[in-house]
Amino acid sequence: MTTLLARLTAALLAASVASAATAQQLRPPVEPPARTAEPAGRAGEAAPLLNALGNTAAWRAYKARFVSDQGRVVDTANGRISHSEGQGYGMLLAVAAGDRDTFQRIWDWTRANLAVRDDALLAWRWEPDKRPGVADMNNATDGDILVAWALIEAAEAWSDEGYRLAARRIAVDVGRRTVLFKTEGPPLLLPGMAGFSAEDRADGPVVNLSYWIFPALARLPAVAPEFNWARLSAAGLDLVLRARFGEAALPVEWTSLRGEPKPAAGFPAVFSYNAVRVPLYLAMAGVTERRYYAPFVKAWSEVEAAGLPIVDAASNDVAGRMQEPGYLAVAALTACAAGTASPPFALPDPGSQQNYYPATLQLLALATVNMRYASCLGR
């Protein structure tokens, strides 16, 4: 792991501390320190996103590759489709880059092409080779939350009441339509309005733990205080500890909550591309307790050149690898947040040629380090 990360990650540290004379390499892991790295804010406390990216070249490269002139964020590994998740990520990164023009362009495209439902939620998928581009009117709740969060950040960054009102409309419908706020037991976040509830599936409700975007849930009370977002966040944190499967004790992509948590029927029981975001969102929210990160740190203690492992919870085998550098950035950030990395460390070079999703995770990791974990950069 040490040699690989040192080789892949030096360039991003240089970019994130461009004013420094030289970049420093990631040091080898040593015995974990006695306490977790302290973030700038406590868990659940919002950290300012505006200008957090701190890497103009990385943002320019990201825009050139993934954001069209019209404001469509292109998923280059998935038939060049666009989706509410990608639009939300693009809007968040635009705020982190201080780029209001691009933010507005992405939001305009999102409103024109995905805000086509009878409520304020967004259709989840748009396909460039079909007319109409939206064939499935179901929403993706993580996409809705990402867009609402980005609008909240933009409203505060640029003093725009229109952004705040748009964020409220989406957040209210997320609370009304996709969250099961129960009188007894913890609330649940449905991945979409259709297809995941106890009425829709024999093993329902089914959830996706990576849809609990913890830093966003800390911001939604700013526009929709009538919903208990803190309780929803607490339910997600509880699931991070309870929904652990196989010898690696990792979450799977889709989890049935009928009874005790278990892998949902009809989905591969693997820790993979969705669940890799769980420790990212924990770190973004400033969660500092090491127990939340423990299985991820263990799984990524020795990263091979082939990439982060995709783990089959049933067989405990490595079923594949997440190969692009952006995934390594999540692993490096996780080690930082858990206090198991020796500062100063670096993240992979954001200028590397990779697809939309890992590139997005990479820039989110960079913004998070700048916002909350500057000590891991040796500052």
Coordinates of C-alpha atoms in Angstrom, one line a residue:
M1 CA 0.0 0.0 0.0
T2 CA 2.7 2.4 1.0
T3 CA 4.6 2.3 -2.3
L4 CA 1.4 2.6 -4.4
L5 CA -0.1 5.5 -2.5
A6 CA 3.1 7.3 -2.4
R7 CA 3.4 7.1 -6.1
L8 CA -0.2 7.9 -6.9
T9 CA -0.9 10.6 -4.4
A10 CA 2.0 13.1 -4.3
A11 CA 0.5 15.3 -7.0
L12 CA -2.7 16.2 -5.2
L13 CA -1.0 17.3 -2.1
A14 CA 1.1 19.7 -4.3
A15 CA -2.2 21.0 -5.8
S16 CA -4.0 21.4 -2.5
V17 CA -1.0 23.3 -1.0
A18 CA 0.0 25.1 -4.1
S19 CA 1.6 27.9 -2.2
A20 CA 4.0 25.6 -0.5
A21 CA 7.5 25.2 -2.0
T22 CA 7.3 21.4 -2.4
A23 CA 4.8 18.6 -2.1
Q24 CA 5.3 15.8 0.5
Q25 CA 4.8 12.1 0.0
L26 CA 2.4 9.9 2.0
R27 CA 4.3 8.4 4.8
P28 CA 4.0 4.7 5.6
P29 CA 1.3 3.7 8.1
V30 CA 2.5 3.3 11.6
E31 CA 0.8 2.3 14.8
P32 CA -2.5 4.3 15.1
P33 CA -2.2 7.3 17.3
A34 CA -4.0 7.4 20.6
R35 CA -6.8 9.6 19.3
T36 CA -8.7 10.4 16.1
A37 CA -7.6 13.2 13.9
E38 CA -9.5 16.3 15.0
P39 CA -11.6 17.9 12.3
A40 CA -12.3 21.6 12.1
G41 CA -15.9 21.0 13.3
R42 CA -17.6 18.6 15.5
A43 CA -19.7 15.7 14.1
G44 CA -22.9 17.1 12.6
E45 CA -21.6 20.7 12.6
A46 CA -21.6 22.3 9.1
A47 CA -18.3 23.2 7.6
P48 CA -18.2 26.0 4.9
L49 CA -18.2 24.5 1.4
L50 CA -17.5 27.7 -0.6
N51 CA -14.0 27.7 -2.1
A52 CA -13.1 24.5 -0.1
L53 CA -11.8 22.7 -3.2
G54 CA -8.7 24.9 -3.4
N55 CA -7.6 23.5 -6.7
T56 CA -8.5 25.6 -9.8
A57 CA -6.8 23.3 -12.2
A58 CA -8.6 20.2 -11.0
W59 CA -11.9 21.9 -11.3
R60 CA -11.2 23.2 -14.8
A61 CA -10.2 19.7 -15.9
Y62 CA -13.4 18.2 -14.3
K63 CA -15.6 20.7 -16.0
A64 CA -13.9 20.1 -19.4
R65 CA -14.4 16.4 -19.2
F66 CA -17.8 16.0 -17.5
V67 CA -19.9 19.2 -17.7
S68 CA -21.4 20.1 -21.1
D69 CA -21.9 23.6 -22.3
Q70 CA -25.6 23.2 -21.4
G71 CA -24.9 22.1 -17.8
R72 CA -25.4 18.4 -18.2
V73 CA -23.0 16.3 -16.0
V74 CA -22.0 13.3 -18.1
D75 CA -21.5 9.8 -16.6
T76 CA -18.7 8.7 -18.9
A77 CA -18.7 5.1 -17.6
N78 CA -22.5 4.6 -18.0
G79 CA -23.4 5.3 -21.6
R80 CA -22.9 9.0 -21.1
I81 CA -26.2 9.3 -19.4
S82 CA -26.9 12.0 -16.8
H83 CA -28.7 11.6 -13.5
S84 CA -29.8 13.6 -10.5
E85 CA -26.8 12.3 -8.4
G86 CA -24.4 13.6 -11.0
Q87 CA -26.1 17.0 -11.3
G88 CA -26.1 17.3 -7.5
Y89 CA -22.4 16.4 -7.3
G90 CA -21.6 18.9 -10.0
M91 CA -23.5 21.7 -8.2
L92 CA -21.7 20.9 -4.9
L93 CA -18.3 21.0 -6.6
A94 CA -19.1 24.2 -8.3
V95 CA -19.8 25.8 -5.0
A96 CA -16.6 24.3 -3.6
A97 CA -14.7 25.9 -6.5
G98 CA -16.5 29.2 -6.1
D99 CA -17.8 29.0 -9.7
R100 CA -21.3 30.5 -9.7
D101 CA -21.6 30.5 -13.5
T102 CA -21.1 26.8 -13.7
F103 CA -23.4 26.2 -10.8
Q104 CA -26.2 28.1 -12.5
R105 CA -25.6 26.3 -15.7
I106 CA -25.9 22.8 -14.0
W107 CA -29.0 23.9 -12.1
D108 CA -30.7 25.3 -15.2
W109 CA -30.2 22.0 -17.0
T110 CA -31.4 20.0 -14.0
R111 CA -34.6 22.1 -13.7
A112 CA -35.3 21.9 -17.4
N113 CA -34.7 18.2 -17.8
L114 CA -35.2 16.3 -14.5
A115 CA -37.8 18.5 -12.7
V116 CA -40.5 16.8 -14.7
R117 CA -42.5 15.0 -11.9
D118 CA -45.7 16.2 -10.2
D119 CA -43.8 16.9 -7.0
A120 CA -40.5 18.7 -6.4
L121 CA -38.4 15.5 -6.6
L122 CA -36.2 14.9 -9.7
A123 CA -36.5 12.1 -12.2
W124 CA -33.4 10.1 -11.6
R125 CA -32.1 9.3 -15.1
W126 CA -31.7 11.1 -18.5
E127 CA -30.5 9.3 -21.6
P128 CA -29.0 11.3 -24.5
D129 CA -30.1 8.9 -27.2
K130 CA -33.8 8.8 -26.2
R131 CA -36.6 11.2 -26.6
P132 CA -37.9 12.0 -24.2
G133 CA -34.7 11.7 -22.3
V134 CA -36.5 10.6 -19.1
A135 CA -38.0 7.2 -19.5
D136 CA -38.3 6.3 -15.7
M137 CA -40.1 8.9 -13.6
N138 CA -38.9 7.4 -10.3
N139 CA -36.6 9.5 -8.2
A140 CA -33.3 8.7 -6.6
T141 CA -33.4 10.1 -3.1
D142 CA -29.6 10.6 -2.8
G143 CA -29.7 12.8 -6.0
D144 CA -32.6 14.8 -4.5
I145 CA -30.6 15.3 -1.3
L146 CA -27.4 16.3 -3.1
V147 CA -29.2 18.9 -5.2
A148 CA -31.0 20.3 -2.2
W149 CA -27.8 20.5 -0.2
A150 CA -26.0 22.2 -3.1
L151 CA -28.8 24.8 -3.3
I152 CA -28.5 25.5 0.4
E153 CA -24.7 26.0 0.0
A154 CA -25.2 28.3 -3.0
A155 CA -27.9 30.3 -1.3
E156 CA -25.5 31.1 1.6
A157 CA -22.5 31.5 -0.6
W158 CA -24.1 34.0 -3.0
S159 CA -27.0 35.4 -1.0
D160 CA -29.6 34.1 -3.4
E161 CA -33.1 33.6 -1.9
G162 CA -34.2 31.7 -5.1
Y163 CA -31.7 28.9 -4.4
R164 CA -33.0 28.7 -0.8
L165 CA -36.6 28.4 -1.9
A166 CA -35.8 25.7 -4.4
A167 CA -33.8 23.8 -1.8
R168 CA -36.8 24.0 0.5
R169 CA -39.2 22.6 -2.1
I170 CA -37.0 19.6 -2.7
A171 CA -36.2 19.0 1.0
V172 CA -39.8 19.1 2.0
D173 CA -40.8 16.5 -0.6
V174 CA -37.8 14.3 0.5
G175 CA -39.1 14.5 4.0
R176 CA -42.8 13.8 3.0
R177 CA -42.3 11.2 0.4
T178 CA -39.1 9.3 0.9
V179 CA -38.5 9.2 4.7
L180 CA -40.4 6.9 6.9
F181 CA -40.7 8.9 10.1
K182 CA -42.1 6.3 12.4
T183 CA -43.6 6.9 15.9
E184 CA -41.7 3.8 17.1
G185 CA -38.3 2.9 15.9
P186 CA -35.8 4.8 13.8
P187 CA -36.8 6.6 10.6
L188 CA -35.8 5.1 7.3
L189 CA -34.6 6.7 4.1
L190 CA -36.1 5.0 1.0
P191 CA -33.8 5.1 -2.0
G192 CA -36.8 6.1 -4.2
M193 CA -40.5 6.6 -3.9
A194 CA -41.3 3.4 -5.8
G195 CA -39.8 -0.1 -5.5
F196 CA -38.3 -0.2 -2.0
S197 CA -41.0 -0.1 0.7
A198 CA -42.5 -3.0 2.6
E199 CA -45.5 -2.8 0.3
D200 CA -43.3 -3.0 -2.8
R201 CA -41.0 -5.9 -1.8
A202 CA -41.3 -9.1 0.3
D203 CA -38.1 -8.2 2.1
G204 CA -38.9 -4.5 2.2
P205 CA -38.1 -1.9 3.3
V206 CA -34.8 -2.0 1.4
V207 CA -32.3 0.8 1.9
N208 CA -29.0 1.8 0.5
L209 CA -26.7 3.0 3.3
S210 CA -24.8 5.3 0.9
Y211 CA -27.9 7.4 0.4
W212 CA -27.5 8.7 4.0
I213 CA -25.5 11.7 3.0
F214 CA -24.6 12.8 6.6
P215 CA -23.2 16.3 5.8
A216 CA -26.3 17.1 3.8
L217 CA -28.7 15.9 6.6
A218 CA -26.9 18.4 8.9
R219 CA -27.8 21.2 6.4
L220 CA -31.4 20.4 5.5
P221 CA -32.8 21.9 8.8
A222 CA -31.8 25.3 7.4
V223 CA -34.6 25.1 4.9
A224 CA -37.0 22.4 6.2
P225 CA -36.9 22.5 10.0
E226 CA -40.2 20.8 10.4
F227 CA -38.6 17.4 9.8
N228 CA -36.3 15.6 12.3
W229 CA -33.2 15.3 10.1
A230 CA -31.0 14.7 13.1
R231 CA -33.0 11.6 14.0
L232 CA -32.7 10.4 10.5
S233 CA -29.0 10.9 10.6
A234 CA -28.7 9.1 13.9
A235 CA -30.6 6.1 12.3
G236 CA -28.0 6.1 9.5
L237 CA -25.1 6.1 11.9
D238 CA -26.7 3.2 13.8
L239 CA -26.9 1.3 10.6
V240 CA -23.3 1.9 9.8
L241 CA -22.5 -0.1 12.9
R242 CA -25.3 -2.7 12.5
A243 CA -25.4 -3.4 8.8
R244 CA -22.0 -5.2 8.6
F245 CA -21.7 -8.5 6.8
G246 CA -19.3 -11.3 6.3
E247 CA -15.8 -11.7 7.7
A248 CA -14.9 -8.2 6.6
A249 CA -17.9 -6.7 8.5
L250 CA -18.6 -4.3 5.6
P251 CA -21.9 -2.9 4.4
V252 CA -23.4 -4.2 1.2
E253 CA -25.0 -2.1 -1.6
W254 CA -28.6 -2.9 -0.7
T255 CA -29.9 -3.9 2.7
S256 CA -33.2 -5.4 3.8
L257 CA -34.5 -4.0 7.1
R258 CA -37.4 -6.5 7.5
G259 CA -36.2 -7.8 10.8
E260 CA -32.5 -7.6 11.4
P261 CA -30.4 -6.0 8.6
K262 CA -29.4 -8.5 5.9
P263 CA -28.4 -8.3 2.3
A264 CA -31.5 -7.6 0.1
A265 CA -32.8 -10.3 -2.2
G266 CA -32.1 -9.9 -5.9
F267 CA -29.0 -7.8 -5.5
P268 CA -25.4 -9.1 -5.3
A269 CA -24.4 -9.1 -1.6
V270 CA -21.2 -7.1 -2.2
F271 CA -19.4 -4.1 -0.8
S272 CA -18.8 -2.1 -3.9
Y273 CA -19.2 1.2 -5.8
N274 CA -22.2 2.5 -3.8
A275 CA -21.0 1.6 -0.3
V276 CA -17.5 3.1 -0.9
R277 CA -19.2 6.4 -0.3
V278 CA -20.2 5.6 3.3
P279 CA -16.8 6.5 4.9
L280 CA -16.6 9.5 2.6
Y281 CA -19.9 10.9 3.9
L282 CA -18.9 10.2 7.5
A283 CA -15.7 12.1 7.0
M284 CA -17.5 15.0 5.3
A285 CA -19.8 15.3 8.3
G286 CA -16.9 15.4 10.7
V287 CA -17.6 12.1 12.4
T288 CA -14.6 11.3 14.5
E289 CA -15.3 8.0 16.3
R290 CA -13.0 5.4 15.0
R291 CA -15.6 2.6 15.4
Y292 CA -17.5 3.9 12.4
Y293 CA -14.4 3.6 10.2
A294 CA -12.9 0.4 11.5
P295 CA -14.0 -2.1 8.8
F296 CA -13.1 0.3 6.0
V297 CA -9.6 1.0 7.4
K298 CA -9.0 -2.7 7.9
A299 CA -10.2 -3.6 4.4
W300 CA -8.0 -0.9 2.9
S301 CA -4.9 -1.5 5.1
E302 CA -3.1 -3.0 2.1
V303 CA -4.1 -1.5 -1.2
E304 CA -2.9 -3.4 -4.2
A305 CA -2.1 -1.8 -7.6
A306 CA -5.3 -3.3 -8.9
G307 CA -7.4 -1.0 -6.7
L308 CA -9.8 -1.2 -3.7
P309 CA -11.4 -4.6 -3.2
I310 CA -15.0 -5.4 -4.1
V311 CA -15.9 -7.8 -1.3
D312 CA -18.5 -10.6 -1.5
A313 CA -20.2 -10.8 1.9
A314 CA -21.4 -14.3 1.3
S315 CA -18.1 -15.9 0.2
N316 CA -15.8 -13.4 1.7
D317 CA -13.9 -13.4 -1.6
V318 CA -12.6 -10.4 -3.5
A319 CA -15.0 -10.2 -6.4
G320 CA -13.3 -7.4 -8.3
R321 CA -11.4 -4.2 -7.9
M322 CA -12.3 -0.5 -7.9
Q323 CA -9.4 0.5 -10.0
E324 CA -9.4 4.3 -10.6
P325 CA -7.4 6.7 -8.4
G326 CA -10.5 8.4 -7.0
Y327 CA -11.3 5.4 -4.9
L328 CA -7.9 5.5 -3.4
A329 CA -8.6 9.1 -2.4
V330 CA -11.6 7.8 -0.4
A331 CA -9.3 5.3 1.3
A332 CA -6.7 8.0 2.1
L333 CA -9.4 10.3 3.5
T334 CA -10.8 7.5 5.6
A335 CA -7.4 6.8 7.2
C336 CA -7.1 10.5 7.9
A337 CA -10.5 10.8 9.5
A338 CA -10.0 7.6 11.5
G339 CA -6.6 8.8 12.8
T340 CA -4.7 5.9 11.3
A341 CA -2.6 7.9 8.8
S342 CA 0.6 9.7 9.7
P343 CA 0.5 13.3 8.5
P344 CA 1.4 14.8 6.2
F345 CA -0.2 12.6 3.5
A346 CA -1.4 13.2 0.0
L347 CA -4.3 12.1 -2.2
P348 CA -4.2 10.8 -5.8
D349 CA -3.6 13.4 -8.6
P350 CA -7.0 14.8 -9.6
G351 CA -5.8 15.5 -13.1
S352 CA -5.5 11.8 -13.9
Q353 CA -7.7 10.5 -16.7
Q354 CA -10.6 8.7 -15.0
N355 CA -14.3 8.4 -15.3
Y356 CA -16.9 10.7 -13.8
Y357 CA -17.7 8.8 -10.6
P358 CA -14.2 8.3 -9.2
A359 CA -13.2 11.7 -10.3
T360 CA -16.1 13.2 -8.4
L361 CA -15.2 11.2 -5.3
Q362 CA -11.7 12.4 -5.6
L363 CA -12.6 16.1 -5.6
L364 CA -15.1 15.6 -2.8
A365 CA -12.2 14.0 -0.8
L366 CA -10.0 17.0 -1.5
A367 CA -12.6 19.5 -0.5
T368 CA -13.2 17.5 2.7
V369 CA -9.5 17.5 3.7
N370 CA -9.3 21.2 3.1
M371 CA -12.5 21.8 5.2
R372 CA -12.0 19.5 8.1
Y373 CA -8.7 17.7 8.2
A374 CA -6.0 20.2 7.3
S375 CA -3.8 18.6 10.0
C376 CA -3.6 15.5 7.9
L377 CA -1.8 17.7 5.3
G378 CA 0.7 18.7 7.9
R379 CA -0.8 22.2 8.4

